[in-house]
Amino acid sequence: MKAEMIAIGNEIVFGHTINTNASLVAQQLEKIGIEMCYQSGVRDRYEDIANVLEIALKRVDLVILSGGLGPTKDDLTKEAVFEYFDEELIFNETAMQDIKNYFEHVQKTMTENNMKQALFPANCIILKNICGTASGCLYQTSDKKFVALLPGPPKELRPMLQILIDEHLKQKVEGVYLTEDIKLFGIGESEVVGIIDEFLGVFENIEIAPYVAEGCTTIRIKSFGINKEEAHTRLIPYKKSLEKCLAPYIIGNNDKQIEQLVYENLEKLGATIAVAESCTGGLLAGRLINNSGISRWLKESFVTYSNEAKSKYLGVSIESLKNYGAVSEEVAEEMARGVANATNSDIGVATTGIAGPDGGTEEKPVGLVYISVAIYDKCYTYKRLFTGERQEIRQHTVQTALYYLYKQLKRLENE
Amino acid sequence: MKAEMIAIGNEIVFGHTINTNASLVAQQLEKIGIEMCYQSGVRDRYEDIANVLEIALKRVDLVILSGGLGPTKDDLTKEAVFEYFDEELIFNETAMQDIKNYFEHVQKTMTENNMKQALFPANCIILKNICGTASGCLYQTSDKKFVALLPGPPKELRPMLQILIDEHLKQKVEGVYLTEDIKLFGIGESEVVGIIDEFLGVFENIEIAPYVAEGCTTIRIKSFGINKEEAHTRLIPYKKSLEKCLAPYIIGNNDKQIEQLVYENLEKLGATIAVAESCTGGLLAGRLINNSGISRWLKESFVTYSNEAKSKYLGVSIESLKNYGAVSEEVAEEMARGVANATNSDIGVATTGIAGPDGGTEEKPVGLVYISVAIYDKCYTYKRLFTGERQEIRQHTVQTALYYLYKQLKRLENE
């Protein structure tokens, strides 16, 4: 089954909002074997919506539209779509009840405008919105294509998409698709392609594709079978052969974020951690705290942006700061060891670098970063030179620090 | 002039990469009066690229394509686009020199593959890539439409887009467009629409549109004139009338990020600041440190995730933690005052909340957050209840804390 995603809304097309729904929908559909082939975005206009819908229906089997289901006059996705299909919008009791329940739950009063949100064509399936008032729907066209309308806000779209997939789309896909990821660190996409070249197109009903995201290269393996067992049987030996070729670079084999892998390894080791950040200024701790259970392992962390703070809280020596500068291997190591000491943690991670745009010199250019991981009695310090703007350099530093930290945790676990 | 943005690449359409270029391009074009009307995304396939290009050329005057200009076999945007236009790709000396210069600059060796990146049709303008090897180009079709090819990586696209706009597109737009934003906090979009209703469609050559981004409502005013002066003269009284109606909610009137506004006010006041974060765990400090000059005002900050850390570094009383809990007005205030004290700063900002998914109770549900701003001798504590997933709640808390902080800084400035 081939799909297209259409995002509707001036805020998307004019660029005020980044369209994150397209990515989410594509990834979730891929898991059940529906291939996203096109993305579109249009303004809140009747003729534009009808125009892109018509194009989409010519080239795919499933069209997913997001946005424009709100209670205001600007929200006209439902009106435009069903005018196109020549379907009358009538009052839907299920949708109305869902809206009423939602208002009751959040203890707010329903307005007259919300009534509009209960209008749907007679022959469609209502999709419940558990985080808002905009119900969605799934509609089948006269030539057996599917059109789903979902709300725009990601927190409303996400749970509704899951309902759509689990309760309605899954059973329309013939056979079962399994996907597995192999995440790699320390190797570029083109090198990966070189190594896995012999795997491409060799097996039937199995596909691999490398892609780069968040600073690491991932190989996604997709296996097809008439049932789960067949897809699984096909996937496993293939995956194992790939893993054998790529062993030194593998950092994980699922779609978990790197901070989640770090967290799981901290749990396994029962190791406590603290972070001392200069150029990343809190972002690394912020990523670790994405894990809701991290409080057992991370109790406190420091943003030591000034030299004084580096000495005061982490015990970085004034000599090192003077002789080598705040952005140096020596200071990074003292920071990492220092934060572990100061907080009585098993692991200390430190970042120090020149994020720019100012502050670079010929010797220490913008983008120069040191990352240090002090882990029990050992300490590993890495020097990197990143490019890009200030925010890109800082984000890249955080991501890379998480990878190095994870590598060291895995090494410990295997020892 | 009407425009369409086409993102090319499997990684975009399959959802592995979020398409941030579309937003960037739309916003930059809007500033010179080019209206983005459609967004598209397609896989790296000849026929798909030709297909969307054909559709785009029927409905807009300017098509901007991004991605697929790399040196590998998968990169076939240039090939597909110019096959469609029946233009031969020939070796371009300017492009070649740019590529050579780039390799010299980064001290790497050019590969044979990169030669492909110097192939362009004879009659196009080469757009220089200052951050990579993929030159772009601007091409005029036989019926006077424009097609621009830009690289996919945002850090390469951004500077090239600026060149494209400044050196080539600006002069093709008749007249001058000026845009100004009025950023509002503490008022919803629908309320804003109610207040500004009388302004809609009253003046000629002036447009306003409210939109919501990053937790605040912004009104974008767009004014057109035959020259800058005319557009300006038109815009100013209009903007002033709007500001009069919305005065209590205005937090800024340009496209600066809120952390930049905070930073500018810290500079004006000469005030130092420190942050103590529980649920946001470093993200708030991370946002402040987006400002490259912040080191004069922010020297250090704490992630006090545990109760012990809150007492140890901030002096939060054990009684308060026991009697009111870590997520309480009292503890938030003690944290804010405490971090200002501990770091000898003029301002202390603290966050404490239940980001979930676990840890909520009936009395203190997931999403409950306290934000406290201690500023000289005063302290303001705010209670908020956010919805969404853990990361959304944390990001929302950071954004809201920045707004409250800014409000207090502005109040001080006006006193």
mmCIF file of C-alpha atoms in Angstrom, chain B residues 224 326 398:
data_model
loop_
_atom_site.group_PDB
_atom_site.id
_atom_site.type_symbol
_atom_site.label_atom_id
_atom_site.label_comp_id
_atom_site.label_asym_id
_atom_site.label_seq_id
_atom_site.Cartn_x
_atom_site.Cartn_y
_atom_site.Cartn_z
ATOM 1 C CA PHE B 224 3.519 46.392 0.574
ATOM 2 C CA ALA B 326 9.493 19.015 45.943
ATOM 3 C CA VAL B 398 11.252 26.011 29.651
#
